[in-house]
Coordinates of N, CA and C in Angstrom, one line a residue:
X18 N 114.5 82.4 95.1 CA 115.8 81.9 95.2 C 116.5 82.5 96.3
X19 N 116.9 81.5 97.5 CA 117.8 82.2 98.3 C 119.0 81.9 98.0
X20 N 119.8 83.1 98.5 CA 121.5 82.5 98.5 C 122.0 83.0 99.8
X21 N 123.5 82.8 99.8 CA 123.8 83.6 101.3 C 123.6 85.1 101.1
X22 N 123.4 85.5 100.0 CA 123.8 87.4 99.8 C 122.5 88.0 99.8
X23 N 121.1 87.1 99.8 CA 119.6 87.5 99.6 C 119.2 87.2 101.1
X24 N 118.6 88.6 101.5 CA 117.8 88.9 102.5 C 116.5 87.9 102.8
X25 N 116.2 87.7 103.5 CA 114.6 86.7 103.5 C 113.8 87.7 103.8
X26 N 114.1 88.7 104.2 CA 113.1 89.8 104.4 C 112.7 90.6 103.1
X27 N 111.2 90.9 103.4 CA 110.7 91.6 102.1 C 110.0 92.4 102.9
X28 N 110.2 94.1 102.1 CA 109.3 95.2 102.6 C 108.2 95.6 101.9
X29 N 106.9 95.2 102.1 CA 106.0 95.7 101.2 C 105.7 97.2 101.4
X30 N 105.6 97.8 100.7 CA 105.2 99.2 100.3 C 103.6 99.5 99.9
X31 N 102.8 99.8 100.6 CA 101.1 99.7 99.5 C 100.7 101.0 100.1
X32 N 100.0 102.3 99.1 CA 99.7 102.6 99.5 C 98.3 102.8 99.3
X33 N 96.9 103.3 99.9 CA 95.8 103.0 99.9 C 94.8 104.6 99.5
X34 N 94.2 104.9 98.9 CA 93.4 106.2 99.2 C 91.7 105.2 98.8
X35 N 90.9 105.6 100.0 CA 89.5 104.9 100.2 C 88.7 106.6 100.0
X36 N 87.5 106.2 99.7 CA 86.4 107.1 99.9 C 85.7 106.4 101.2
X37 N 85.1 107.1 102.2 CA 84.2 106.6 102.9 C 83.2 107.3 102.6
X38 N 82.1 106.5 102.6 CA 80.6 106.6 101.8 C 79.9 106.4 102.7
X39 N 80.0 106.1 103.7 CA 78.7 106.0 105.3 C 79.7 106.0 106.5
X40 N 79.6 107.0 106.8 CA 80.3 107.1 108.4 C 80.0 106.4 109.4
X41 N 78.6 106.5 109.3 CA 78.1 105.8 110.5 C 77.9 104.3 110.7
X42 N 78.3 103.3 109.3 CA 78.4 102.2 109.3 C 80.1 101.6 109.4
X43 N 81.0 102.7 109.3 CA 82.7 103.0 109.5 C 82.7 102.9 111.3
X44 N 82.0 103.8 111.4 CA 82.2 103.8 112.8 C 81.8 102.9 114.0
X45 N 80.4 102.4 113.8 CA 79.6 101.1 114.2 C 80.9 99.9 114.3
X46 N 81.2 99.7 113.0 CA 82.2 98.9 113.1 C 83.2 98.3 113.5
X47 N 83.9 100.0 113.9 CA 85.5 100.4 114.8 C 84.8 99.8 116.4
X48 N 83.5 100.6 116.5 CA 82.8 100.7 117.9 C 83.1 99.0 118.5
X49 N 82.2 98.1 117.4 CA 82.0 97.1 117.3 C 83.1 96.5 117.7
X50 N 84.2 96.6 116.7 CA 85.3 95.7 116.9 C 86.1 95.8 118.2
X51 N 86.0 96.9 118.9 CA 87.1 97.4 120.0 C 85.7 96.4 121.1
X52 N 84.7 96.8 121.3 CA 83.6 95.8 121.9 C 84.2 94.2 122.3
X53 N 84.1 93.6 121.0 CA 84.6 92.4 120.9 C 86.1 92.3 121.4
X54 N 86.9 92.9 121.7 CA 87.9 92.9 122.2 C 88.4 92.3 123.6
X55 N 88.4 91.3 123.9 CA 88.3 91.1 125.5 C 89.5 91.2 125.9
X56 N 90.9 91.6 125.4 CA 92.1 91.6 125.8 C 92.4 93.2 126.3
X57 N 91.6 94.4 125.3 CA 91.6 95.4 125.5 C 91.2 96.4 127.0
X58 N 92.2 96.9 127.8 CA 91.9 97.5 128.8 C 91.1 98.5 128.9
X59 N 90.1 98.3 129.8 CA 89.0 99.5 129.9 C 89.3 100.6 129.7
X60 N 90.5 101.4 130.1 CA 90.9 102.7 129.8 C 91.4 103.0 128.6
X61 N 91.9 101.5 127.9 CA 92.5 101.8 126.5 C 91.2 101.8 125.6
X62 N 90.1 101.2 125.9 CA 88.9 101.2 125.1 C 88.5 102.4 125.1
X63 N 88.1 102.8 126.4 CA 87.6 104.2 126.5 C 88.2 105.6 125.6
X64 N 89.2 105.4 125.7 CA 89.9 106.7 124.6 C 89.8 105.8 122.7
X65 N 90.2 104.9 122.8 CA 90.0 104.2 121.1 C 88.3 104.4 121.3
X66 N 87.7 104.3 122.1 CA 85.8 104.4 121.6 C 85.9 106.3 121.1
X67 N 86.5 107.2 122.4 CA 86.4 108.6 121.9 C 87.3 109.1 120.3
X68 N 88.1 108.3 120.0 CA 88.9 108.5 119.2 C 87.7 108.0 117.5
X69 N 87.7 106.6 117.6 CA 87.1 106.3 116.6 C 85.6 106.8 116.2
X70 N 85.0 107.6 117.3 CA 83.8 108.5 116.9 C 84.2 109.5 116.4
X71 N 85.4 110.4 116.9 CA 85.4 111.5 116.7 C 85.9 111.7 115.2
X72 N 86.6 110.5 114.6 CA 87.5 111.2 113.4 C 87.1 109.3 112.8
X73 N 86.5 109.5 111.3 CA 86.4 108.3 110.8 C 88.1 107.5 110.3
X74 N 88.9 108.5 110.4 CA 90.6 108.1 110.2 C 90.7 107.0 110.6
X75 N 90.7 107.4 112.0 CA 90.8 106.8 113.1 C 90.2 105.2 113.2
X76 N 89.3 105.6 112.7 CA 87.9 104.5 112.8 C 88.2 103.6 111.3
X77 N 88.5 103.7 110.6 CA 89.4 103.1 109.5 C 90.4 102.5 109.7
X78 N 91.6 103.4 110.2 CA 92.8 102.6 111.3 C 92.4 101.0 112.0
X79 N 91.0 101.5 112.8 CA 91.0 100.1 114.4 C 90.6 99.0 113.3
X80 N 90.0 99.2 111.3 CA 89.7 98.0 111.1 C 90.7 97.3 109.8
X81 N 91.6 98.2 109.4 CA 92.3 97.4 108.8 C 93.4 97.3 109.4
X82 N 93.8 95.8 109.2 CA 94.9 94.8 109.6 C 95.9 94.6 108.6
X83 N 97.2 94.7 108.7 CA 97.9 94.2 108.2 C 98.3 93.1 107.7
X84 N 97.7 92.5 109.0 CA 98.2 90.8 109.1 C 97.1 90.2 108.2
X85 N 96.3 90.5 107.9 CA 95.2 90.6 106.6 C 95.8 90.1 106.1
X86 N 96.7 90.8 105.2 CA 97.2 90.9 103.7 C 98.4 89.8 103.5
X87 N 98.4 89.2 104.7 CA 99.8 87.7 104.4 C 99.6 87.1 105.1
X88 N 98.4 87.3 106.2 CA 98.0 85.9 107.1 C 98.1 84.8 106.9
X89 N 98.0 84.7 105.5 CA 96.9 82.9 104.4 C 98.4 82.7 103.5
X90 N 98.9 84.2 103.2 CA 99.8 83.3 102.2 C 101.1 82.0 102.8
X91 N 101.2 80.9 102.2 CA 102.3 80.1 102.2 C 103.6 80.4 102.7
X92 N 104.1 79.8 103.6 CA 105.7 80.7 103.7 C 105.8 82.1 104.1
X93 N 105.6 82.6 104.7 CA 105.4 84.3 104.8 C 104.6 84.0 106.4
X94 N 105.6 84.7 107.3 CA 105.6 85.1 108.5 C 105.5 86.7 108.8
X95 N 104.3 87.2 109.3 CA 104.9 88.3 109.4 C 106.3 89.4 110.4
X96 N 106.5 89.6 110.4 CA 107.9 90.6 111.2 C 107.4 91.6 112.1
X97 N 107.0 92.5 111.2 CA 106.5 93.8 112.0 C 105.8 94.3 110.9
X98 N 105.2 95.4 111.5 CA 103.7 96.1 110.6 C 103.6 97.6 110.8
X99 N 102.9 98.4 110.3 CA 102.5 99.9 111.2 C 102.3 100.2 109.8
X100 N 100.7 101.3 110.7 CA 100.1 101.4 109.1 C 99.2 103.0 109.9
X101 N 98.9 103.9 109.3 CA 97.8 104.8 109.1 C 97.1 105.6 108.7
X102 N 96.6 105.9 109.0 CA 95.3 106.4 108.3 C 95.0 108.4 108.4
X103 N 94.4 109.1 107.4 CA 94.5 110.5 107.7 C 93.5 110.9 106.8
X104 N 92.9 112.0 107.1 CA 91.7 112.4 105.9 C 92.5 113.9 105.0
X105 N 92.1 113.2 103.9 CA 92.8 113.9 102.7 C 91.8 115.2 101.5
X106 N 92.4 115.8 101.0 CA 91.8 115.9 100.0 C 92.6 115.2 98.2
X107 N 91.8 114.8 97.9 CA 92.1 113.9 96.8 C 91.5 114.9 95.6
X108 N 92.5 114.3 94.3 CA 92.3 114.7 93.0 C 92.6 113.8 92.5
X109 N 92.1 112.5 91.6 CA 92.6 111.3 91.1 C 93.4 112.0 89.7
X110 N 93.2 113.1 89.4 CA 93.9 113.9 88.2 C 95.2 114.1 87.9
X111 N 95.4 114.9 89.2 CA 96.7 115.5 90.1 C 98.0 114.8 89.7
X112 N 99.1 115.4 89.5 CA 100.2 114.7 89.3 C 100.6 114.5 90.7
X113 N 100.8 115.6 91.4 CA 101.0 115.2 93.2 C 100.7 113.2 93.4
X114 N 99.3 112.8 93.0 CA 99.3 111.4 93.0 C 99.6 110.6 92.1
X115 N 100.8 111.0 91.6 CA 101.6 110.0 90.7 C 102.0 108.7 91.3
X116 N 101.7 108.1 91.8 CA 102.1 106.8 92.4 C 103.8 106.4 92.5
X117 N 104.2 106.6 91.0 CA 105.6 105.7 90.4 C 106.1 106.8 90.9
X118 N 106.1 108.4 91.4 CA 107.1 109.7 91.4 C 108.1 109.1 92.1
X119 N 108.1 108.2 93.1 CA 109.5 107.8 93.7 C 110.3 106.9 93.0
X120 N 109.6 106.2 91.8 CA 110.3 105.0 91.6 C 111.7 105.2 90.5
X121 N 113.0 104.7 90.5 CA 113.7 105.1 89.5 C 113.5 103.9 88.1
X122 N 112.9 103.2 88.1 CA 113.0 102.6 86.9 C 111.2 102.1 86.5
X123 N 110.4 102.8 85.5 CA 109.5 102.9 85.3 C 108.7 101.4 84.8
X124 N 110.0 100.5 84.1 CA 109.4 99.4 83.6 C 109.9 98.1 84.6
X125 N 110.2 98.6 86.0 CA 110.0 98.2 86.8 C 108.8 96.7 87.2
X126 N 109.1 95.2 86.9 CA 107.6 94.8 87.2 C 107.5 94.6 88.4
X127 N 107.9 95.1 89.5 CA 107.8 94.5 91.0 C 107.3 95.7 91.2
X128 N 106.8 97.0 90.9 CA 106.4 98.1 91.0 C 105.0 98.3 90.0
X129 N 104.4 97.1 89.8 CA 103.2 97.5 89.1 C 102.4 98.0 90.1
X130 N 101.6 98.9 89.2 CA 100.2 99.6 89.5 C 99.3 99.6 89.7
X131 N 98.1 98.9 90.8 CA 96.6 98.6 90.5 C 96.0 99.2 90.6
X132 N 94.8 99.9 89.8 CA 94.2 101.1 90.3 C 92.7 100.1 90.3
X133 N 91.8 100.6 91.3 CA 90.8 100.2 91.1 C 89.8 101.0 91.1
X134 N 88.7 100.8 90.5 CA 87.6 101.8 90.1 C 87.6 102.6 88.6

């Protein structure tokens, strides 16, 4: 429902923790996709090829898209994006990865949870 007092803009919030399980099929990939690139400047390739070997972060970063995640939906243009990536140490135990710790209202449904695995 719009009115005059509702924003058309929506901020999605997601946040992601991955295991990478083959580096060398992570990185192929990155390698890959910057390859296929024909808009990409040689000198910009050249540091994204040294970057995405050196650190699989990085190499994670060149393949997920934002524009992924609302390309297809109906109605929904995207605005702007910015997203990255860092290698962590993880405890799926940990209260540190509380997910909701920022949220002020717990039964919140526009703040559900999906955990996968």
């Amino acid at each position: 429902m719009t009115t005059p007092e509702t924003s058309r803009f929506v901020r999605i919030r997601v946040e992601l923790v991955v295991e990478i399980d083959d580096d060398e099929a992570l990185t192929g990939a990155a390698l890959q996709r910057l390859a296929e690139d024909a808009d990409l400047p040689e000198a910009e390739r050249a540091r994204s090829e040294r970057a995405v070997t050196e650190d699989t972060a990085e190499a994670l970063a060149h393949l997920v898209d934002p524009f992924d995640l609302v390309g297809t939906v109906p109605g929904v243009e995207l605005q702007q994006a910015s997203w990255s990536s860092e290698q962590i140490d993880y405890d799926p135990d940990s209260p540190e990865w509380d997910l909701h710790e920022d949220d002020g209202d717990e039964n919140d449904p526009e703040d559900d949870e999906v955990r996968v695995g």
